[in-house]
Amino acid sequence: MADINSKLEIGVTTGPIRGSKKIYVPAQSNPSIKVAMREIHLEPTSGEPPVRVYDTSGPYTDPDAAIDISAGLPALRREWQLSRGDVEEYEPREVKPEDNGQLGPDRSGGVPPFPTALRRPLRAKAGKNISQMHYAKQGIITPEMEYVAERENLGRARLAEYNRSGESFGAAIPDYVTPEFVRDEVARGRAIIPSNVNHPESEPMAIGRNFLVKINANIGNSAVASDVASEVDKMVWSIRWGADTVMDLSTGRNIHDTREWIIRNSPVPIGTVPIYQALEKVGGIAEDLTWDIFRDTLIEQAEQGVDYFTIHAGVRLPYIPLAAKRMTGIVSRGGSIMAKWCLAHHKESFLYEHFDEITEIMKAYDIAYSLGDGLRPGSIYDANDEAQFAELYTLGELTKKAWEQDVQVMIEGPGHVPMHKIKENMEKQLESCGEAPFYTLGPLTTDIAPGYDHITSGIGAAQIGWYGTAMLCYVTPKEHLGLPDRDDVKVGVVTYKLAAHAADLAKGHPAAQVRDDALSKARFEFRWRDQFNLSLDPDTAEQYHDQTLPAEGAKTAHFCSMCGPKFCSMKISQEVRDFAAKQNQPVETFVAAEEAEKGMEEMSKVYKEKGNELYLPAED
Amino acid sequence: MADINSKLEIGVTTGPIRGSKKIYVPAQSNPSIKVAMREIHLEPTSGEPPVRVYDTSGPYTDPDAAIDISAGLPALRREWQLSRGDVEEYEPREVKPEDNGQLGPDRSGGVPPFPTALRRPLRAKAGKNISQMHYAKQGIITPEMEYVAERENLGRARLAEYNRSGESFGAAIPDYVTPEFVRDEVARGRAIIPSNVNHPESEPMAIGRNFLVKINANIGNSAVASDVASEVDKMVWSIRWGADTVMDLSTGRNIHDTREWIIRNSPVPIGTVPIYQALEKVGGIAEDLTWDIFRDTLIEQAEQGVDYFTIHAGVRLPYIPLAAKRMTGIVSRGGSIMAKWCLAHHKESFLYEHFDEITEIMKAYDIAYSLGDGLRPGSIYDANDEAQFAELYTLGELTKKAWEQDVQVMIEGPGHVPMHKIKENMEKQLESCGEAPFYTLGPLTTDIAPGYDHITSGIGAAQIGWYGTAMLCYVTPKEHLGLPDRDDVKVGVVTYKLAAHAADLAKGHPAAQVRDDALSKARFEFRWRDQFNLSLDPDTAEQYHDQTLPAEGAKTAHFCSMCGPKFCSMKISQEVRDFAAKQNQPVETFVAAEEAEKGMEEMSKVYKEKGNELYLPAED
């Protein structure tokens, strides 16, 4: 397992994922755009082609890439941005002591400022709108859209081999993704490409129900624990295993600098909840929050390159009393901050009141909204209640307001929901939010398994992903109990990756089943290494295998520890197949059971004549 | 964690589950029947009643029980059996060398015979039928049925507090379970109570779609690894965490003695796949199997007390060629044994041909059928194919034949099935098998996550449980890779327990939500210990909490590691509620958002006058 433990001095994991090779595929529409993918090579004896899989890991898994965390990643999108002629560099807002939690100008929190953070940010020129949605509505196909199209097409070249099956509940997944399809989806608000102009390091990706289901991993300092080095490491670690976006939910001190280190080194979009930092700036007293402080925080984060903001603008004053009837009240941190503010001032939320001004800022940087569900249920008991849906309808109203300015939007969703109430969430969201992408946390399908909430929620996530949710926010085993460590992050990511994939399969996504089939075939043919390498977590798969059969020879053995060498159902299946083949009868002719029965007598004779080892005369 | 590590010399875990007390509740219909349950006591300050939960752990969690593995458990049902006057003791079949894998009379495999195994077994007197289904059809309510009724009613005394919600897809779950309801369900074949007359140690339990969803744990030696001591330990360990039945899937040597140790110490029904042992008796050569050897094995296991037999009688000769078209052929071990036999002899399966004779044996001991799905799909690619459904229809035909002799039946199901194809499995099973209980393995909803197949299958299990499956066979993280150890067994059991519970919630089972609500309330009120104790795995929950906040004080702290002490959304919710309470306004009057808005101005004034700490004058 040398590959996963080889770390740079500053402690991130690099090197290829076991059995895989990083490749860069030129986009069919524009070969100058090189799209990062991962290719899993199978045993040469198998005669099977390599399997291409979606890759979120960035340059960290490329052995030829020079990784320097203090320098950050290359600015992949910088030229595309400048070539459009609608942005300008400008003098950034000065970093203030309160940005890092009142630590003073020396920032004495153990977190140094990012070395090259003095660059001048970009923003839209006056009167311009640089959102991907704006371009899309103008009919412009951007390089970002071309990148996304190529990226989403994994395996579709093999489409002819598959019959599409699935139930997509009204989604419109195409056989093949073209740049024009991406443009159209973004234009109509059904997909977003989060891409802050100040995060040129990010590799374009789309979130929308007609694309592969995505997953998000949350990381971040808290006032109680964590440090910046481990947060950067967790970001790199989470994208290694498949996180499509990462949210930095840091609270406490060093928020600004922690975020800068994360963004500069992240090839995936970064989301934040700006109200968290704003709250730190007023010493944790929600009532002291003001629109000016919040606005300034948005600018600060916009200049750093945050790709999407969770904005809890749907927590309106009149909805707050609805939460008093609940078993678990308001469990969203952002939601409760706003509730406390509204209650204390008896005023409508400043986020709701200033929504159009927030949108103005978003469009100047191309930041996407992630409209927060501040009133999501925190227990099975509270699922699908009035408070939750009152807020959802307001989010729908705000979606339309954001779209008026061509700003990209997704909608956050619950939370804790028993299985029979999940579909209603999806249906109401599609209806009230005009098919804007849904981005849900789980949902957890029961409350009785703390320590296993990655699973209680993975069950809900797979289902809501199938119904149409575009991105699933992971839950780790530590949910409700503590802060996730590196191992928890991996378990959370892999769990959500498999849930998202199960959803893609059920939706009938034509690119999805390629990998299942390749792994199943490897399993049937006892290609153990291929089976490990094709799995979401090759290291764990191999480790589990070796716990029972550690010998190197067992990796090429045509048996496993379940039945042992003497008897194996896979071997018998192969014998059944060989039996058919020996008669020069193609397997396809073994169609109906009735016909097969008729032919069996004759086949048996042939079998006997050929002296197959299987044969023994009937006994009684 | 002293409780889980305190082992007897022979190595099983005893002692109460953390925070719980074993209780014995007299059945309402017959107080002489004492039904084992577990009661979770909450902090006295909470004012909350104890929460009763279903308990599968047997005497092992009762500190007053004397556990002696060499003596076995008390024969709880012995008096009930004898009092019916329809059984006789007789001289058992002699244990033969081949029963333990040709080890010779000294059984030199390191496994001693069970000390008291020389007892005389029971069977039905000539002409009698002692199956629970037979009694049920005669209108007789047995003590077993009374036990089941009481056992299933957990929490239903609190029913009045709940509005039943859920979608049960045609199930008929009653508000309250009466012995008569149990009898009726068993009589019509919609539920079974596996209860071999020679396993009087078992505590009666029901498997049926109108009862709580059950789970099964598989254990067993293989030819490659494991030993009897660890298998007995795994059995006790799996029922501690919630396994409702246990299947002993041992292969290799010592099968007879291993099973005897397991059954004599098991308070839950034990299932087996008799063909596994029969195959060992013929040296692993499937073609050498005969009806006589198989029949003798059934008698052997019947006398030991196996409660249900997996019989792969649906793998008929004409269906075998259908498996040749598959990506992964036949993956059921029992299915492939029978396929090889049929193919080699070119004869119809002896299990199918002798089905009525098998049923004769089953009814003399009250063994239930678990009709095996020998042609279940082994990959996403093969799901819901002709071979699978051809077999299912045959299982339906066999169900009716078994019912003609009043023998209890459940039907085994897949396997590997993508989400959109799961419901079809349930619907076809209900239709073709006359609502006999469905008992499924997972299904796994994707093939790309070996090492995480407890989760890929937990997703499918929760769904098929919701749709109507009565028992879910667990899958451990080692599935497809190796043999589960003790930790894997626990993870598998807890995962399936939460999946079964999620299904109960979604079906609207009135006893299900009590525990979710109690835990949610404890969470909201920062009763950390109650939160741990109410969870499916209190040890892991506490351990995870302590990794971030190990101090003893943190267990009573009104904050957690996610937000820290300064800001907490739960606290704010409490403030919202207090705010309402201070006006002497019941929470229930906070109904509609519009009304709430009107009242808000006034409430704010009251709030201000009372000088609540939350309040600060508006700023701008």
Coordinates of C-alpha atoms in Angstrom, one line a residue, chain A residues 155-602:
Chain A
G155 CA -18.0 4.6 -21.3
R156 CA -20.6 5.9 -23.6
A157 CA -18.5 4.9 -26.6
R158 CA -19.5 1.4 -25.6
L159 CA -23.1 2.2 -25.5
A160 CA -24.0 0.0 -28.4
E161 CA -23.2 -3.0 -26.2
Y162 CA -25.9 -2.1 -23.7
N163 CA -29.7 -2.0 -23.7
R164 CA -30.6 1.1 -21.7
S165 CA -32.9 0.1 -18.9
G166 CA -34.0 2.2 -15.9
E167 CA -36.6 4.4 -14.5
S168 CA -35.5 8.1 -14.5
F169 CA -38.7 9.7 -13.2
G170 CA -38.9 12.3 -15.9
A171 CA -35.2 13.0 -16.3
A172 CA -33.9 13.4 -19.8
I173 CA -30.5 11.6 -19.9
P174 CA -29.2 11.6 -23.4
D175 CA -27.4 8.7 -25.1
Y176 CA -24.4 10.9 -25.6
V177 CA -23.6 14.3 -24.0
T178 CA -22.8 17.0 -26.4
P179 CA -21.5 20.5 -25.5
E180 CA -24.8 21.9 -26.9
F181 CA -26.7 19.6 -24.5
V182 CA -24.6 20.9 -21.6
R183 CA -25.3 24.5 -22.7
D184 CA -29.0 23.9 -23.0
E185 CA -29.2 22.3 -19.5
V186 CA -27.3 25.2 -17.9
A187 CA -29.4 27.8 -19.8
R188 CA -32.7 26.3 -18.5
G189 CA -31.3 26.1 -15.0
R190 CA -31.4 22.3 -14.9
A191 CA -27.7 22.1 -14.4
I192 CA -25.0 24.3 -12.9
I193 CA -21.2 24.5 -13.5
P194 CA -19.9 26.1 -10.3
S195 CA -16.9 28.1 -11.5
N196 CA -15.9 31.2 -9.6
V197 CA -13.6 33.2 -11.9
N198 CA -11.1 33.4 -9.0
H199 CA -10.8 29.6 -8.8
P200 CA -9.3 28.9 -12.2
E201 CA -7.7 25.8 -10.7
S202 CA -10.9 23.9 -10.8
E203 CA -11.8 21.3 -13.4
P204 CA -15.2 22.0 -14.8
M205 CA -18.0 19.7 -13.6
A206 CA -21.8 19.8 -13.9
I207 CA -24.5 19.2 -11.3
G208 CA -27.8 18.4 -12.7
R209 CA -30.3 15.5 -12.9
N210 CA -29.4 14.6 -16.5
F211 CA -25.8 14.1 -15.6
L212 CA -24.0 11.6 -13.4
V213 CA -25.0 12.0 -9.8
K214 CA -22.4 13.9 -7.9
I215 CA -21.3 13.8 -4.3
N216 CA -20.0 16.5 -1.9
A217 CA -17.6 16.0 1.1
N218 CA -17.7 18.4 4.0
I219 CA -14.5 19.3 5.8
G220 CA -13.5 22.2 8.0
N221 CA -12.0 23.4 11.3
S222 CA -14.3 23.7 14.3
A223 CA -13.9 25.8 17.4
V224 CA -13.1 22.6 19.2
A225 CA -10.8 20.7 17.0
S226 CA -8.9 20.4 13.7
D227 CA -6.1 22.4 12.1
V228 CA -5.4 23.7 8.6
A229 CA -2.9 21.1 7.5
S230 CA -5.3 18.3 8.2
E231 CA -8.1 20.1 6.4
V232 CA -6.0 20.5 3.2
D233 CA -5.1 16.8 3.6
K234 CA -8.8 15.9 4.0
M235 CA -9.7 17.8 0.9
V236 CA -7.1 16.0 -1.2
W237 CA -8.0 12.7 0.4
S238 CA -11.7 13.2 -0.3
I239 CA -11.3 14.0 -4.0
R240 CA -8.9 11.0 -4.3
W241 CA -11.9 8.7 -3.4
G242 CA -14.4 10.6 -5.5
A243 CA -15.7 13.8 -3.9
D244 CA -17.0 16.0 -6.8
T245 CA -17.1 19.2 -4.7
V246 CA -15.9 20.0 -1.2
M247 CA -17.5 22.3 1.3
D248 CA -15.2 24.1 3.7
L249 CA -17.4 24.5 6.8
S250 CA -14.7 25.9 9.0
T251 CA -15.7 27.9 12.1
G252 CA -13.5 29.3 14.8
R253 CA -10.3 31.0 14.0
N254 CA -8.1 31.1 10.8
I255 CA -11.1 30.8 8.6
H256 CA -9.8 33.0 5.9
D257 CA -6.3 31.5 5.6
T258 CA -7.6 27.9 5.9
R259 CA -9.9 28.6 3.0
E260 CA -7.2 30.1 0.9
W261 CA -5.0 27.0 1.3
I262 CA -7.9 24.8 0.4
I263 CA -9.0 26.7 -2.7
R264 CA -5.6 27.2 -4.2
N265 CA -5.0 23.5 -4.0
S266 CA -8.4 22.2 -5.0
P267 CA -9.3 20.9 -8.5
V268 CA -12.9 20.6 -7.5
P269 CA -15.4 23.4 -6.8
I270 CA -15.4 24.7 -3.2
G271 CA -18.5 25.6 -1.4
T272 CA -18.9 27.6 1.9
V273 CA -21.6 28.9 4.2
P274 CA -20.6 32.5 4.4
I275 CA -22.8 33.2 7.5
Y276 CA -20.5 31.0 9.5
Q277 CA -17.6 33.3 8.9
A278 CA -19.8 36.4 9.4
L279 CA -20.8 35.0 12.7
E280 CA -17.2 34.7 13.8
K281 CA -16.7 38.3 12.9
V282 CA -19.3 39.4 15.4
G283 CA -17.9 37.2 18.1
G284 CA -20.5 34.5 17.7
I285 CA -23.4 36.7 18.6
A286 CA -26.0 36.1 15.9
E287 CA -28.0 39.3 16.8
D288 CA -24.9 41.4 16.0
L289 CA -24.9 40.3 12.4
T290 CA -25.6 43.0 9.9
W291 CA -26.0 43.1 6.1
D292 CA -22.8 45.1 5.8
I293 CA -20.8 42.5 7.6
F294 CA -22.4 39.7 5.6
R295 CA -21.9 41.6 2.3
D296 CA -18.3 42.2 3.1
T297 CA -17.8 38.5 3.8
L298 CA -19.3 37.6 0.5
I299 CA -16.8 39.8 -1.3
E300 CA -14.0 38.4 0.7
Q301 CA -14.9 34.9 -0.2
A302 CA -15.7 35.8 -3.8
E303 CA -12.2 37.1 -4.3
Q304 CA -10.7 34.0 -2.8
G305 CA -12.6 31.9 -5.4
V306 CA -15.4 30.1 -3.5
D307 CA -17.5 28.4 -6.2
Y308 CA -20.9 28.2 -4.5
F309 CA -22.4 29.8 -1.4
T310 CA -25.0 28.3 0.8
I311 CA -27.4 31.1 1.5
H312 CA -30.2 30.5 4.0
A313 CA -32.4 33.1 2.6
G314 CA -35.5 31.0 2.9
V315 CA -35.6 31.1 6.7
R316 CA -38.1 33.8 6.9
L317 CA -39.4 35.5 10.0
P318 CA -42.9 34.0 9.7
Y319 CA -41.7 30.4 9.4
I320 CA -39.7 30.4 12.7
P321 CA -42.6 29.7 15.0
L322 CA -43.4 26.7 12.9
A323 CA -40.1 25.2 14.2
A324 CA -41.2 25.6 17.8
K325 CA -43.7 22.7 17.3
R326 CA -41.0 20.4 16.2
M327 CA -39.3 17.6 18.1
T328 CA -35.9 18.8 17.2
G329 CA -36.4 22.4 16.2
I330 CA -33.9 23.9 13.8
V331 CA -30.9 21.8 13.3
S332 CA -29.3 23.7 10.5
R333 CA -26.5 25.9 11.9
G334 CA -27.1 28.6 9.3
G335 CA -30.8 28.3 9.8
S336 CA -30.6 28.8 13.5
I337 CA -28.3 31.7 13.2
M338 CA -30.8 33.4 10.9
A339 CA -33.7 32.4 13.2
K340 CA -32.0 33.9 16.2
W341 CA -31.3 37.1 14.3
C342 CA -34.9 37.4 13.0
L343 CA -36.4 36.6 16.4
A344 CA -34.1 39.0 18.3
H345 CA -34.8 41.9 15.9
H346 CA -38.2 40.9 15.0
K347 CA -37.3 41.7 11.4
E348 CA -37.4 39.8 8.2
S349 CA -34.2 38.0 7.3
F350 CA -31.6 40.4 5.8
L351 CA -30.7 37.6 3.4
Y352 CA -34.2 37.5 2.1
E353 CA -34.4 41.3 2.0
H354 CA -31.1 41.8 0.2
F355 CA -31.4 38.8 -2.1
D356 CA -31.1 40.7 -5.3
E357 CA -28.0 42.5 -4.0
I358 CA -26.4 39.1 -3.2
T359 CA -27.2 38.0 -6.7
E360 CA -25.5 41.1 -8.1
I361 CA -22.3 39.9 -6.3
M362 CA -22.7 36.3 -7.4
K363 CA -22.9 37.2 -11.1
A364 CA -19.8 39.3 -11.0
Y365 CA -17.7 36.3 -10.1
D366 CA -19.9 33.4 -11.3
I367 CA -20.6 32.0 -7.9
A368 CA -23.6 29.6 -7.8
Y369 CA -26.3 29.7 -5.2
S370 CA -26.8 26.7 -3.0
L371 CA -30.0 27.9 -1.4
G372 CA -29.8 26.5 2.1
D373 CA -32.5 24.5 3.8
G374 CA -32.3 26.1 7.2
L375 CA -35.5 24.5 8.3
R376 CA -34.7 21.0 7.2
P377 CA -36.0 18.3 9.6
G378 CA -33.6 17.1 12.2
S379 CA -35.5 13.9 13.0
I380 CA -37.8 11.3 11.5
Y381 CA -40.6 12.9 13.5
D382 CA -40.2 16.3 11.9
A383 CA -39.8 15.1 8.3
N384 CA -41.9 16.8 5.6
D385 CA -43.5 19.3 8.0
E386 CA -44.9 22.7 7.3
A387 CA -41.8 24.6 8.3
Q388 CA -39.7 22.5 5.8
F389 CA -42.1 23.0 2.8
A390 CA -42.8 26.6 3.6
E391 CA -39.1 27.3 3.2
L392 CA -38.9 25.1 0.1
Y393 CA -41.5 27.2 -1.7
T394 CA -39.6 30.4 -0.7
L395 CA -36.5 28.8 -2.2
G396 CA -38.4 28.3 -5.4
E397 CA -39.4 32.0 -5.5
L398 CA -35.7 32.9 -4.9
T399 CA -34.6 30.6 -7.6
K400 CA -36.6 32.5 -10.1
K401 CA -35.2 35.8 -8.8
A402 CA -31.7 34.5 -9.2
W403 CA -32.4 33.3 -12.7
E404 CA -33.6 36.7 -13.7
Q405 CA -30.0 37.8 -13.3
D406 CA -28.7 34.6 -14.9
V407 CA -27.1 33.3 -11.7
Q408 CA -26.8 29.6 -11.3
V409 CA -28.8 28.0 -8.5
M410 CA -29.1 24.7 -6.7
I411 CA -31.4 23.8 -3.8
E412 CA -30.4 22.1 -0.6
G413 CA -32.6 19.4 0.8
P414 CA -33.0 17.2 3.9
G415 CA -32.0 15.8 6.3
H416 CA -33.9 13.1 8.2
V417 CA -36.7 11.5 6.2
P418 CA -38.2 8.0 6.4
M419 CA -38.3 6.2 3.0
H420 CA -41.9 6.7 2.3
K421 CA -41.6 10.5 2.5
I422 CA -38.5 10.8 0.3
K423 CA -40.2 11.0 -3.0
E424 CA -42.5 13.8 -1.9
N425 CA -39.4 15.9 -1.2
M426 CA -38.1 15.4 -4.7
E427 CA -41.4 16.0 -6.4
K428 CA -42.1 19.2 -4.5
Q429 CA -38.6 20.4 -5.2
L430 CA -38.9 19.8 -8.9
E431 CA -42.2 21.5 -9.0
S432 CA -41.5 24.6 -6.9
C433 CA -37.9 25.2 -8.0
G434 CA -38.3 24.8 -11.7
E435 CA -36.0 21.7 -11.9
A436 CA -33.0 23.6 -10.4
P437 CA -30.6 20.9 -9.2
F438 CA -31.4 19.4 -5.8
Y439 CA -28.6 18.9 -3.4
T440 CA -29.5 16.8 -0.4
L441 CA -27.9 15.8 2.9
G442 CA -28.7 12.1 3.0
P443 CA -31.5 11.8 3.9
L444 CA -31.2 9.6 7.0
T445 CA -33.9 7.0 6.9
T446 CA -33.9 6.3 10.6
D447 CA -32.5 8.0 13.8
I448 CA -31.6 4.9 15.8
A449 CA -28.1 4.2 14.5
P450 CA -25.6 6.9 15.5
G451 CA -22.2 5.6 14.4
Y452 CA -23.7 4.2 11.3
D453 CA -25.3 7.3 9.8
H454 CA -23.3 7.1 6.7
I455 CA -25.4 4.0 6.1
T456 CA -28.8 5.2 7.4
S457 CA -28.3 8.2 5.1
G458 CA -26.7 6.3 2.2
I459 CA -30.0 4.3 1.9
G460 CA -31.9 7.6 1.6
A461 CA -29.2 9.1 -0.7
A462 CA -29.4 6.3 -3.2
Q463 CA -33.1 6.6 -3.4
I464 CA -33.4 10.4 -3.7
G465 CA -30.5 10.3 -6.2
W466 CA -32.6 7.8 -8.2
Y467 CA -35.6 10.1 -8.0
G468 CA -33.6 13.0 -9.4
T469 CA -31.3 14.6 -6.9
A470 CA -28.2 15.9 -8.7
M471 CA -25.7 16.0 -5.8
L472 CA -25.6 14.0 -2.6
C473 CA -23.9 15.6 0.4
Y474 CA -22.0 12.9 2.3
V475 CA -22.5 11.9 5.9
T476 CA -19.7 10.2 7.8
P477 CA -19.8 7.6 10.5
K478 CA -19.1 10.4 13.0
E479 CA -22.3 12.3 12.2
H480 CA -24.1 13.5 15.4
L481 CA -21.1 12.3 17.5
G482 CA -17.9 14.0 16.6
L483 CA -15.6 15.4 13.9
P484 CA -14.7 13.1 11.0
D485 CA -11.1 12.1 10.8
R486 CA -9.3 11.0 7.6
D487 CA -10.7 7.5 7.8
D488 CA -14.2 8.7 8.3
V489 CA -13.9 11.0 5.3
K490 CA -12.9 8.1 3.1
V491 CA -15.7 5.9 4.4
G492 CA -18.2 8.7 3.8
V493 CA -17.0 9.4 0.3
V494 CA -16.9 5.8 -0.8
T495 CA -20.4 5.2 0.7
Y496 CA -21.8 8.2 -1.2
K497 CA -20.0 7.2 -4.3
L498 CA -21.6 3.8 -4.3
A499 CA -25.0 5.4 -3.5
A500 CA -24.6 7.8 -6.4
H501 CA -23.6 5.0 -8.7
A502 CA -26.6 2.9 -7.6
A503 CA -28.8 5.9 -8.5
D504 CA -27.1 6.3 -11.9
L505 CA -27.7 2.6 -12.6
A506 CA -31.4 2.8 -11.6
K507 CA -31.9 5.9 -13.7
G508 CA -30.6 4.0 -16.7
H509 CA -27.5 6.2 -17.2
P510 CA -25.8 4.7 -20.3
A511 CA -22.3 5.3 -18.9
A512 CA -23.0 3.6 -15.5
Q513 CA -23.1 -0.1 -16.0
V514 CA -19.8 -0.5 -17.8
R515 CA -17.9 -0.6 -14.6
D516 CA -20.3 -3.1 -12.9
D517 CA -20.1 -5.4 -15.9
A518 CA -16.3 -5.2 -16.0
L519 CA -16.1 -6.0 -12.3
S520 CA -18.6 -8.8 -12.5
K521 CA -16.8 -10.4 -15.4
A522 CA -13.5 -10.2 -13.5
R523 CA -15.2 -11.8 -10.6
F524 CA -16.5 -14.6 -12.6
E525 CA -13.2 -15.2 -14.2
F526 CA -11.3 -15.1 -10.9
R527 CA -9.2 -12.1 -12.0
W528 CA -8.7 -11.0 -8.4
R529 CA -6.5 -8.1 -9.1
D530 CA -8.9 -6.7 -11.7
Q531 CA -11.7 -7.1 -9.2
F532 CA -9.8 -5.1 -6.7
N533 CA -8.7 -2.4 -9.1
L534 CA -12.1 -1.9 -10.6
S535 CA -13.6 -1.4 -7.1
L536 CA -14.2 2.0 -5.6
D537 CA -11.6 1.2 -2.9
P538 CA -9.0 -1.1 -4.3
D539 CA -6.9 -0.9 -1.1
T540 CA -9.7 -2.1 1.2
A541 CA -10.8 -4.8 -1.2
E542 CA -7.3 -6.3 -1.4
Q543 CA -6.8 -6.0 2.3
Y544 CA -10.0 -7.9 3.1
H545 CA -9.2 -10.6 0.6
D546 CA -5.7 -11.0 2.2
Q547 CA -7.1 -11.3 5.7
T548 CA -8.4 -14.8 4.8
L549 CA -6.0 -15.8 2.0
P550 CA -2.8 -13.8 2.3
A551 CA -0.6 -15.9 0.0
E552 CA 0.3 -14.2 -3.3
G553 CA -0.8 -17.3 -5.2
A554 CA -4.4 -16.8 -3.9
K555 CA -4.6 -13.7 -6.1
T556 CA -4.4 -15.8 -9.2
A557 CA -6.2 -18.9 -7.7
H558 CA -9.4 -20.0 -9.3
F559 CA -11.2 -20.2 -6.0
C560 CA -11.9 -18.1 -3.0
S561 CA -12.2 -18.5 0.8
M562 CA -15.9 -18.8 0.7
C563 CA -16.1 -22.3 -0.8
G564 CA -12.5 -23.3 -0.9
P565 CA -10.7 -25.0 -3.8
K566 CA -12.8 -28.2 -3.8
F567 CA -16.1 -26.8 -4.9
C568 CA -16.9 -23.6 -6.6
S569 CA -20.1 -22.4 -8.1
M570 CA -18.3 -20.1 -10.5
K571 CA -16.4 -23.1 -11.8
I572 CA -19.6 -25.1 -12.3
S573 CA -21.1 -22.2 -14.2
Q574 CA -18.1 -22.2 -16.4
E575 CA -18.6 -25.9 -17.0
V576 CA -22.2 -25.4 -17.9
R577 CA -21.0 -22.8 -20.5
D578 CA -18.3 -25.1 -21.8
F579 CA -20.8 -27.9 -22.2
A580 CA -22.8 -25.6 -24.4
A581 CA -19.8 -24.5 -26.4
K582 CA -18.5 -28.0 -27.0
Q583 CA -21.5 -28.8 -29.1
N584 CA -20.7 -25.8 -31.3
Q585 CA -24.0 -24.5 -30.2
P586 CA -23.9 -20.8 -29.4
V587 CA -25.1 -19.8 -26.0
E588 CA -27.8 -17.6 -27.5
T589 CA -29.7 -20.6 -28.8
F590 CA -30.3 -21.7 -25.2
V591 CA -33.3 -19.5 -25.1
A592 CA -36.6 -20.8 -23.8
A593 CA -36.7 -23.3 -21.0
E594 CA -39.1 -25.6 -22.9
E595 CA -36.9 -25.8 -26.0
A596 CA -33.9 -26.4 -23.8
E597 CA -35.6 -29.3 -22.2
K598 CA -36.3 -30.9 -25.5
G599 CA -32.7 -30.6 -26.6
M600 CA -31.3 -31.8 -23.3
E601 CA -31.6 -35.5 -24.0
E602 CA -29.6 -35.1 -27.2

